[in-house]
């Protein structure tokens, strides 16, 4: 895409943007952070606000690979491809457009950039239209993390700022004035956008907080600790869901400090204490809202996956983010932020909430249902045990599944085989 065309598209998007208040940004940050990141964020905030302290109960020991552990080491971090694919499969219905979005995801480099040109895409995919490709790229750009699918640094930063509903001045810097920004031509920027030194600095600081490599965090293989925020207990035929206390950061109001400063007759001190008290109240509200949102979504998950939590089955019921969002009258983005990085502790293991939103559709097996993941597991087992000198064709695999009472068409077998990462028959022959 030429720079002029990009600017036109970016300008069209800019008109529709609305600025988020600081409180709204904080609400989103608090909601999407896991317990450990949240504690770190609160500690940073407390350094700037004398009216509260942060307490985190870490009495429970870190135990690795224990079903009863309150803390667990997570060393199988998702790849960028897996994370994006999960979002697509959990939010989009099965359509040719969704297939195109998945194709674009497969073309991303490790940093999240789309390196193929439109011309190259059209040359490889003969049955798509320009409008279809534009729609697919738009859907790709809406995925998390923001900036994914950009062609270059300018578009990457713009997409991130757009996702954060940044100030119109920021959007202008990243669209019409990116060259001046990149060259640090501050005087020209100030004059053209009619900014004061403070306004310029504030907007430049925001842009510098954006990342040039949105996919980088998913290439790290460092171990990290996770803290379950929900706990479910089974009592005969009933399930009880509760919010865990340990590991949950709490903010404690410094009442004595507030009373002492509030009695000051200095107007600057009064203004300062009023501002800091409002910050404390806003943070308290966002923390309470976070817990309530996690709790109600957790209840919805437990109800949908009752048989799994009762250990009556290992198969999950089909459940989409859209289903929960509509039921709870929340936005899909709110549900997505809530379940990502949040964990539930059971008597038989610790699970991430988003794992219960299965990307499964029903496959008829007599009177029962099988999930797509179960069918894939069966196909994987067949492929792993086939004669490598005489590998099975997709039709033969389909016949074997039918013999096992799984009515799966050859084309479906081929699709699942490709998704599992197995090449076609000829390329598997040794």
GROMACS .gro file of C-alpha atoms in nm:
model
  430
    1UNK     CA    1   0.000   0.000   0.000
    2UNK     CA    2   0.140   0.340  -0.094
    3UNK     CA    3   0.197   0.594   0.184
    4UNK     CA    4  -0.060   0.833   0.038
    5UNK     CA    5  -0.324   0.557   0.036
    6UNK     CA    6  -0.229   0.464   0.390
    7UNK     CA    7  -0.267   0.824   0.504
    8UNK     CA    8  -0.611   0.846   0.343
    9UNK     CA    9  -0.722   0.530   0.521
   10UNK     CA   10  -0.573   0.646   0.849
   11UNK     CA   11  -0.742   0.984   0.821
   12UNK     CA   12  -1.077   0.816   0.758
   13UNK     CA   13  -1.031   0.611   1.074
   14UNK     CA   14  -0.919   0.915   1.273
   15UNK     CA   15  -1.248   1.098   1.229
   16UNK     CA   16  -1.434   0.815   1.400
   17UNK     CA   17  -1.204   0.802   1.707
   18UNK     CA   18  -1.317   0.901   2.056
   19UNK     CA   19  -1.074   0.976   2.337
   20UNK     CA   20  -1.067   0.756   2.643
   21UNK     CA   21  -1.051   0.925   2.980
   22UNK     CA   22  -0.765   0.837   3.213
   23UNK     CA   23  -1.014   0.648   3.431
   24UNK     CA   24  -1.135   0.439   3.138
   25UNK     CA   25  -0.780   0.351   3.040
   26UNK     CA   26  -0.705   0.249   3.396
   27UNK     CA   27  -1.022   0.038   3.406
   28UNK     CA   28  -0.913  -0.151   3.093
   29UNK     CA   29  -0.559  -0.199   3.225
   30UNK     CA   30  -0.680  -0.330   3.562
   31UNK     CA   31  -0.926  -0.568   3.397
   32UNK     CA   32  -0.682  -0.723   3.151
   33UNK     CA   33  -0.392  -0.763   3.399
   34UNK     CA   34  -0.337  -1.091   3.579
   35UNK     CA   35  -0.287  -1.095   3.957
   36UNK     CA   36   0.092  -1.065   3.942
   37UNK     CA   37   0.098  -0.785   3.683
   38UNK     CA   38  -0.180  -0.610   3.873
   39UNK     CA   39   0.022  -0.614   4.195
   40UNK     CA   40   0.317  -0.462   4.010
   41UNK     CA   41   0.097  -0.190   3.862
   42UNK     CA   42  -0.060  -0.107   4.200
   43UNK     CA   43   0.282  -0.081   4.363
   44UNK     CA   44   0.386   0.167   4.095
   45UNK     CA   45   0.071   0.371   4.159
   46UNK     CA   46   0.124   0.369   4.536
   47UNK     CA   47   0.468   0.528   4.491
   48UNK     CA   48   0.291   0.832   4.344
   49UNK     CA   49   0.002   0.837   4.590
   50UNK     CA   50   0.059   0.860   4.970
   51UNK     CA   51  -0.305   0.773   5.045
   52UNK     CA   52  -0.283   0.397   5.000
   53UNK     CA   53  -0.052   0.101   5.043
   54UNK     CA   54  -0.059  -0.229   4.856
   55UNK     CA   55  -0.083  -0.560   5.041
   56UNK     CA   56  -0.043  -0.897   4.869
   57UNK     CA   57  -0.087  -1.221   5.062
   58UNK     CA   58   0.181  -1.455   4.932
   59UNK     CA   59   0.181  -1.697   5.223
   60UNK     CA   60   0.095  -1.993   5.000
   61UNK     CA   61   0.416  -2.145   4.859
   62UNK     CA   62   0.502  -2.165   4.492
   63UNK     CA   63   0.458  -2.530   4.397
   64UNK     CA   64   0.529  -2.665   4.051
   65UNK     CA   65   0.297  -2.913   3.878
   66UNK     CA   66   0.078  -2.981   4.182
   67UNK     CA   67  -0.295  -3.027   4.147
   68UNK     CA   68  -0.342  -2.859   4.483
   69UNK     CA   69  -0.099  -2.578   4.412
   70UNK     CA   70  -0.218  -2.223   4.456
   71UNK     CA   71   0.062  -2.107   4.232
   72UNK     CA   72   0.180  -2.277   3.920
   73UNK     CA   73   0.471  -2.232   3.683
   74UNK     CA   74   0.360  -2.174   3.328
   75UNK     CA   75   0.634  -2.260   3.082
   76UNK     CA   76   0.426  -2.345   2.776
   77UNK     CA   77   0.361  -1.988   2.669
   78UNK     CA   78   0.143  -1.953   2.362
   79UNK     CA   79   0.303  -1.856   2.036
   80UNK     CA   80   0.176  -1.546   1.859
   81UNK     CA   81   0.009  -1.767   1.599
   82UNK     CA   82  -0.171  -1.974   1.866
   83UNK     CA   83  -0.287  -1.662   2.052
   84UNK     CA   84  -0.426  -1.497   1.738
   85UNK     CA   85  -0.582  -1.821   1.614
   86UNK     CA   86  -0.759  -1.867   1.947
   87UNK     CA   87  -0.914  -1.521   1.914
   88UNK     CA   88  -1.032  -1.589   1.562
   89UNK     CA   89  -1.182  -1.926   1.646
   90UNK     CA   90  -1.350  -1.798   1.962
   91UNK     CA   91  -1.508  -1.489   1.808
   92UNK     CA   92  -1.568  -1.554   1.437
   93UNK     CA   93  -1.811  -1.793   1.275
   94UNK     CA   94  -1.677  -2.037   1.019
   95UNK     CA   95  -1.682  -1.845   0.688
   96UNK     CA   96  -1.446  -1.796   0.390
   97UNK     CA   97  -1.361  -1.456   0.541
   98UNK     CA   98  -1.245  -1.621   0.863
   99UNK     CA   99  -1.031  -1.861   0.659
  100UNK     CA  100  -0.870  -1.560   0.493
  101UNK     CA  101  -0.798  -1.400   0.831
  102UNK     CA  102  -0.627  -1.724   0.940
  103UNK     CA  103  -0.427  -1.722   0.617
  104UNK     CA  104  -0.308  -1.367   0.691
  105UNK     CA  105  -0.210  -1.470   1.043
  106UNK     CA  106   0.002  -1.747   0.895
  107UNK     CA  107   0.193  -1.486   0.690
  108UNK     CA  108   0.292  -1.269   0.989
  109UNK     CA  109   0.656  -1.244   1.088
  110UNK     CA  110   0.757  -1.306   1.455
  111UNK     CA  111   0.706  -0.936   1.537
  112UNK     CA  112   0.351  -0.939   1.403
  113UNK     CA  113   0.402  -0.759   1.072
  114UNK     CA  114   0.228  -0.866   0.750
  115UNK     CA  115   0.516  -0.889   0.506
  116UNK     CA  116   0.325  -1.007   0.197
  117UNK     CA  117   0.199  -0.743  -0.043
  118UNK     CA  118  -0.159  -0.744  -0.171
  119UNK     CA  119  -0.025  -0.840  -0.514
  120UNK     CA  120   0.148  -1.147  -0.370
  121UNK     CA  121  -0.166  -1.248  -0.180
  122UNK     CA  122  -0.385  -1.219  -0.491
  123UNK     CA  123  -0.131  -1.423  -0.687
  124UNK     CA  124  -0.150  -1.705  -0.432
  125UNK     CA  125  -0.524  -1.691  -0.360
  126UNK     CA  126  -0.717  -1.678  -0.685
  127UNK     CA  127  -1.070  -1.674  -0.541
  128UNK     CA  128  -1.065  -1.362  -0.323
  129UNK     CA  129  -1.167  -1.007  -0.407
  130UNK     CA  130  -1.007  -0.675  -0.304
  131UNK     CA  131  -1.304  -0.603  -0.077
  132UNK     CA  132  -1.272  -0.942   0.089
  133UNK     CA  133  -0.901  -0.886   0.151
  134UNK     CA  134  -0.969  -0.540   0.294
  135UNK     CA  135  -1.232  -0.684   0.530
  136UNK     CA  136  -0.994  -0.961   0.639
  137UNK     CA  137  -0.714  -0.713   0.713
  138UNK     CA  138  -0.957  -0.498   0.910
  139UNK     CA  139  -1.055  -0.799   1.123
  140UNK     CA  140  -0.686  -0.887   1.167
  141UNK     CA  141  -0.609  -0.535   1.287
  142UNK     CA  142  -0.881  -0.566   1.552
  143UNK     CA  143  -0.711  -0.863   1.719
  144UNK     CA  144  -0.498  -0.840   2.030
  145UNK     CA  145  -0.220  -0.730   2.070
  146UNK     CA  146  -0.288  -0.399   1.892
  147UNK     CA  147  -0.062  -0.331   1.596
  148UNK     CA  148  -0.081  -0.685   1.462
  149UNK     CA  149  -0.095  -0.714   1.083
  150UNK     CA  150   0.065  -0.377   1.010
  151UNK     CA  151   0.268  -0.333   0.693
  152UNK     CA  152   0.522  -0.097   0.848
  153UNK     CA  153   0.614   0.089   1.166
  154UNK     CA  154   0.387   0.384   1.091
  155UNK     CA  155   0.078   0.168   1.051
  156UNK     CA  156   0.179  -0.044   1.354
  157UNK     CA  157   0.195   0.259   1.583
  158UNK     CA  158  -0.124   0.403   1.436
  159UNK     CA  159  -0.319   0.083   1.498
  160UNK     CA  160  -0.203   0.076   1.861
  161UNK     CA  161  -0.297   0.439   1.916
  162UNK     CA  162  -0.632   0.381   1.749
  163UNK     CA  163  -0.703   0.082   1.976
  164UNK     CA  164  -0.630   0.305   2.276
  165UNK     CA  165  -0.854   0.582   2.136
  166UNK     CA  166  -0.562   0.821   2.158
  167UNK     CA  167  -0.583   1.199   2.137
  168UNK     CA  168  -0.653   1.331   1.783
  169UNK     CA  169  -0.317   1.509   1.794
  170UNK     CA  170  -0.143   1.173   1.833
  171UNK     CA  171  -0.338   1.032   1.540
  172UNK     CA  172  -0.239   1.331   1.329
  173UNK     CA  173   0.127   1.287   1.422
  174UNK     CA  174   0.112   0.924   1.314
  175UNK     CA  175  -0.072   0.986   0.987
  176UNK     CA  176  -0.006   1.324   0.825
  177UNK     CA  177   0.307   1.419   1.019
  178UNK     CA  178   0.490   1.090   1.067
  179UNK     CA  179   0.798   1.198   0.871
  180UNK     CA  180   0.849   1.503   1.094
  181UNK     CA  181   0.791   1.285   1.401
  182UNK     CA  182   1.046   1.028   1.285
  183UNK     CA  183   1.304   1.300   1.220
  184UNK     CA  184   1.236   1.468   1.557
  185UNK     CA  185   1.145   1.795   1.391
  186UNK     CA  186   0.978   1.925   1.705
  187UNK     CA  187   0.961   2.293   1.610
  188UNK     CA  188   0.783   2.216   1.285
  189UNK     CA  189   0.540   1.982   1.465
  190UNK     CA  190   0.462   2.242   1.729
  191UNK     CA  191   0.401   2.510   1.469
  192UNK     CA  192   0.191   2.294   1.237
  193UNK     CA  193  -0.025   2.139   1.512
  194UNK     CA  194  -0.027   2.455   1.727
  195UNK     CA  195   0.102   2.282   2.038
  196UNK     CA  196   0.270   2.407   2.352
  197UNK     CA  197   0.587   2.241   2.476
  198UNK     CA  198   0.387   2.052   2.739
  199UNK     CA  199   0.129   1.929   2.487
  200UNK     CA  200   0.399   1.817   2.246
  201UNK     CA  201   0.586   1.632   2.520
  202UNK     CA  202   0.270   1.459   2.645
  203UNK     CA  203   0.179   1.328   2.299
  204UNK     CA  204   0.535   1.225   2.212
  205UNK     CA  205   0.558   1.040   2.545
  206UNK     CA  206   0.242   0.850   2.457
  207UNK     CA  207   0.379   0.751   2.116
  208UNK     CA  208   0.706   0.638   2.275
  209UNK     CA  209   0.505   0.411   2.507
  210UNK     CA  210   0.388   0.215   2.200
  211UNK     CA  211   0.582  -0.085   2.074
  212UNK     CA  212   0.742  -0.138   1.737
  213UNK     CA  213   0.721  -0.517   1.784
  214UNK     CA  214   0.372  -0.614   1.907
  215UNK     CA  215   0.440  -0.987   1.865
  216UNK     CA  216   0.768  -0.989   2.053
  217UNK     CA  217   0.626  -1.088   2.392
  218UNK     CA  218   0.501  -1.415   2.241
  219UNK     CA  219   0.847  -1.519   2.127
  220UNK     CA  220   0.984  -1.523   2.483
  221UNK     CA  221   1.012  -1.864   2.643
  222UNK     CA  222   1.075  -1.739   2.997
  223UNK     CA  223   0.894  -1.916   3.276
  224UNK     CA  224   0.630  -1.719   3.460
  225UNK     CA  225   0.419  -1.776   3.767
  226UNK     CA  226   0.042  -1.773   3.751
  227UNK     CA  227  -0.199  -1.717   4.038
  228UNK     CA  228  -0.552  -1.861   4.022
  229UNK     CA  229  -0.813  -1.594   4.089
  230UNK     CA  230  -1.112  -1.829   4.111
  231UNK     CA  231  -1.154  -2.148   4.314
  232UNK     CA  232  -1.417  -2.413   4.248
  233UNK     CA  233  -1.506  -2.687   4.493
  234UNK     CA  234  -1.723  -2.992   4.438
  235UNK     CA  235  -1.961  -3.107   4.709
  236UNK     CA  236  -2.155  -3.414   4.594
  237UNK     CA  237  -2.360  -3.288   4.299
  238UNK     CA  238  -2.304  -2.917   4.364
  239UNK     CA  239  -2.027  -2.679   4.264
  240UNK     CA  240  -1.920  -2.374   4.465
  241UNK     CA  241  -1.728  -2.092   4.297
  242UNK     CA  242  -1.536  -1.833   4.498
  243UNK     CA  243  -1.274  -1.562   4.446
  244UNK     CA  244  -0.938  -1.656   4.593
  245UNK     CA  245  -0.795  -1.430   4.864
  246UNK     CA  246  -0.430  -1.529   4.847
  247UNK     CA  247  -0.232  -1.360   4.576
  248UNK     CA  248  -0.501  -1.095   4.524
  249UNK     CA  249  -0.348  -0.748   4.566
  250UNK     CA  250  -0.544  -0.520   4.801
  251UNK     CA  251  -0.510  -0.145   4.843
  252UNK     CA  252  -0.532  -0.016   5.200
  253UNK     CA  253  -0.637   0.344   5.258
  254UNK     CA  254  -0.389   0.549   5.466
  255UNK     CA  255  -0.650   0.719   5.680
  256UNK     CA  256  -0.409   0.892   5.919
  257UNK     CA  257  -0.213   1.044   5.630
  258UNK     CA  258  -0.534   1.164   5.470
  259UNK     CA  259  -0.668   1.321   5.792
  260UNK     CA  260  -0.340   1.501   5.853
  261UNK     CA  261  -0.312   1.642   5.500
  262UNK     CA  262  -0.683   1.725   5.478
  263UNK     CA  263  -0.650   1.962   5.775
  264UNK     CA  264  -0.394   2.176   5.592
  265UNK     CA  265  -0.492   2.535   5.513
  266UNK     CA  266  -0.256   2.548   5.215
  267UNK     CA  267  -0.461   2.558   4.894
  268UNK     CA  268  -0.199   2.366   4.696
  269UNK     CA  269  -0.200   2.090   4.957
  270UNK     CA  270  -0.581   2.077   4.952
  271UNK     CA  271  -0.580   2.050   4.573
  272UNK     CA  272  -0.314   1.779   4.588
  273UNK     CA  273  -0.496   1.570   4.849
  274UNK     CA  274  -0.827   1.605   4.661
  275UNK     CA  275  -0.662   1.478   4.342
  276UNK     CA  276  -0.491   1.185   4.515
  277UNK     CA  277  -0.809   1.088   4.700
  278UNK     CA  278  -1.004   1.077   4.374
  279UNK     CA  279  -0.731   0.861   4.222
  280UNK     CA  280  -0.760   0.621   4.515
  281UNK     CA  281  -1.141   0.606   4.483
  282UNK     CA  282  -1.121   0.545   4.107
  283UNK     CA  283  -0.866   0.267   4.157
  284UNK     CA  284  -1.079   0.107   4.430
  285UNK     CA  285  -1.382   0.109   4.202
  286UNK     CA  286  -1.190  -0.044   3.911
  287UNK     CA  287  -1.048  -0.318   4.134
  288UNK     CA  288  -1.395  -0.405   4.264
  289UNK     CA  289  -1.537  -0.404   3.910
  290UNK     CA  290  -1.253  -0.633   3.801
  291UNK     CA  291  -1.335  -0.891   4.067
  292UNK     CA  292  -1.708  -0.875   3.992
  293UNK     CA  293  -1.649  -0.918   3.618
  294UNK     CA  294  -1.417  -1.216   3.668
  295UNK     CA  295  -1.673  -1.369   3.907
  296UNK     CA  296  -1.980  -1.338   3.682
  297UNK     CA  297  -1.790  -1.467   3.379
  298UNK     CA  298  -1.655  -1.752   3.592
  299UNK     CA  299  -2.011  -1.847   3.696
  300UNK     CA  300  -2.118  -1.847   3.332
  301UNK     CA  301  -1.826  -2.075   3.240
  302UNK     CA  302  -1.896  -2.316   3.526
  303UNK     CA  303  -2.262  -2.340   3.428
  304UNK     CA  304  -2.174  -2.410   3.064
  305UNK     CA  305  -1.900  -2.662   3.148
  306UNK     CA  306  -2.075  -2.825   3.449
  307UNK     CA  307  -2.000  -3.183   3.343
  308UNK     CA  308  -1.631  -3.105   3.302
  309UNK     CA  309  -1.600  -2.954   3.648
  310UNK     CA  310  -1.793  -3.248   3.794
  311UNK     CA  311  -1.534  -3.472   3.621
  312UNK     CA  312  -1.808  -3.654   3.435
  313UNK     CA  313  -1.632  -3.588   3.103
  314UNK     CA  314  -1.311  -3.446   2.963
  315UNK     CA  315  -1.489  -3.291   2.665
  316UNK     CA  316  -1.591  -2.927   2.677
  317UNK     CA  317  -1.922  -2.797   2.555
  318UNK     CA  318  -1.901  -2.555   2.261
  319UNK     CA  319  -1.885  -2.202   2.405
  320UNK     CA  320  -1.803  -1.875   2.229
  321UNK     CA  321  -1.702  -1.542   2.378
  322UNK     CA  322  -1.999  -1.397   2.191
  323UNK     CA  323  -2.237  -1.631   2.378
  324UNK     CA  324  -2.116  -1.514   2.719
  325UNK     CA  325  -2.103  -1.148   2.614
  326UNK     CA  326  -2.465  -1.157   2.499
  327UNK     CA  327  -2.583  -1.344   2.806
  328UNK     CA  328  -2.413  -1.106   3.050
  329UNK     CA  329  -2.475  -0.796   2.836
  330UNK     CA  330  -2.104  -0.720   2.817
  331UNK     CA  331  -1.892  -0.634   2.517
  332UNK     CA  332  -1.689  -0.913   2.358
  333UNK     CA  333  -1.372  -0.714   2.424
  334UNK     CA  334  -1.455  -0.701   2.796
  335UNK     CA  335  -1.502  -1.078   2.811
  336UNK     CA  336  -1.184  -1.135   2.610
  337UNK     CA  337  -0.977  -0.909   2.838
  338UNK     CA  338  -1.122  -1.075   3.147
  339UNK     CA  339  -1.047  -1.436   3.056
  340UNK     CA  340  -0.698  -1.381   2.917
  341UNK     CA  341  -0.433  -1.460   3.176
  342UNK     CA  342  -0.688  -1.544   3.451
  343UNK     CA  343  -0.691  -1.890   3.608
  344UNK     CA  344  -0.931  -2.111   3.801
  345UNK     CA  345  -0.818  -2.371   4.056
  346UNK     CA  346  -0.999  -2.703   4.080
  347UNK     CA  347  -0.937  -3.022   4.275
  348UNK     CA  348  -0.784  -3.173   3.962
  349UNK     CA  349  -0.574  -2.891   3.824
  350UNK     CA  350  -0.538  -2.525   3.738
  351UNK     CA  351  -0.686  -2.398   3.412
  352UNK     CA  352  -0.687  -2.069   3.224
  353UNK     CA  353  -1.039  -1.930   3.182
  354UNK     CA  354  -1.004  -1.886   2.808
  355UNK     CA  355  -0.947  -2.261   2.770
  356UNK     CA  356  -1.315  -2.319   2.847
  357UNK     CA  357  -1.419  -2.120   2.542
  358UNK     CA  358  -1.380  -2.408   2.303
  359UNK     CA  359  -1.331  -2.358   1.934
  360UNK     CA  360  -1.532  -2.671   1.887
  361UNK     CA  361  -1.822  -2.755   1.666
  362UNK     CA  362  -2.036  -3.065   1.698
  363UNK     CA  363  -1.967  -3.378   1.500
  364UNK     CA  364  -2.242  -3.638   1.505
  365UNK     CA  365  -2.147  -3.976   1.646
  366UNK     CA  366  -2.467  -4.171   1.669
  367UNK     CA  367  -2.672  -3.998   1.935
  368UNK     CA  368  -2.368  -3.835   2.097
  369UNK     CA  369  -2.151  -3.540   2.002
  370UNK     CA  370  -1.777  -3.521   1.956
  371UNK     CA  371  -1.575  -3.204   1.956
  372UNK     CA  372  -1.348  -3.111   1.669
  373UNK     CA  373  -1.051  -3.138   1.905
  374UNK     CA  374  -1.146  -3.498   1.985
  375UNK     CA  375  -1.170  -3.580   1.615
  376UNK     CA  376  -0.831  -3.415   1.557
  377UNK     CA  377  -0.684  -3.628   1.836
  378UNK     CA  378  -0.816  -3.939   1.661
  379UNK     CA  379  -0.669  -3.829   1.328
  380UNK     CA  380  -0.336  -3.752   1.496
  381UNK     CA  381  -0.332  -4.100   1.650
  382UNK     CA  382  -0.398  -4.258   1.309
  383UNK     CA  383  -0.121  -4.054   1.143
  384UNK     CA  384   0.131  -4.120   1.419
  385UNK     CA  385   0.079  -4.495   1.386
  386UNK     CA  386   0.055  -4.529   1.008
  387UNK     CA  387   0.310  -4.716   0.797
  388UNK     CA  388   0.553  -4.442   0.693
  389UNK     CA  389   0.638  -4.635   0.376
  390UNK     CA  390   0.270  -4.646   0.280
  391UNK     CA  391   0.106  -4.336   0.435
  392UNK     CA  392  -0.271  -4.319   0.438
  393UNK     CA  393  -0.467  -4.097   0.204
  394UNK     CA  394  -0.725  -3.853   0.343
  395UNK     CA  395  -0.999  -4.076   0.200
  396UNK     CA  396  -0.857  -4.382   0.377
  397UNK     CA  397  -0.843  -4.188   0.706
  398UNK     CA  398  -1.203  -4.082   0.650
  399UNK     CA  399  -1.299  -4.450   0.598
  400UNK     CA  400  -1.123  -4.550   0.921
  401UNK     CA  401  -1.308  -4.278   1.111
  402UNK     CA  402  -1.640  -4.392   0.965
  403UNK     CA  403  -1.561  -4.745   1.083
  404UNK     CA  404  -1.514  -4.590   1.427
  405UNK     CA  405  -1.859  -4.428   1.393
  406UNK     CA  406  -1.712  -4.084   1.319
  407UNK     CA  407  -1.871  -3.955   0.999
  408UNK     CA  408  -1.604  -3.716   0.872
  409UNK     CA  409  -1.576  -3.625   0.502
  410UNK     CA  410  -1.246  -3.649   0.317
  411UNK     CA  411  -1.222  -3.270   0.273
  412UNK     CA  412  -1.275  -3.221   0.646
  413UNK     CA  413  -1.005  -3.477   0.722
  414UNK     CA  414  -0.768  -3.285   0.492
  415UNK     CA  415  -0.844  -2.958   0.667
  416UNK     CA  416  -0.790  -3.104   1.016
  417UNK     CA  417  -0.472  -3.278   0.901
  418UNK     CA  418  -0.333  -2.948   0.775
  419UNK     CA  419  -0.430  -2.772   1.099
  420UNK     CA  420  -0.245  -3.043   1.291
  421UNK     CA  421   0.066  -2.970   1.084
  422UNK     CA  422   0.080  -3.297   0.890
  423UNK     CA  423   0.167  -3.272   0.518
  424UNK     CA  424  -0.016  -3.451   0.239
  425UNK     CA  425   0.030  -3.824   0.170
  426UNK     CA  426   0.319  -3.792  -0.076
  427UNK     CA  427   0.525  -3.569   0.153
  428UNK     CA  428   0.479  -3.808   0.448
  429UNK     CA  429   0.621  -4.107   0.258
  430UNK     CA  430   0.963  -4.221   0.375
   0.00000   0.00000   0.00000
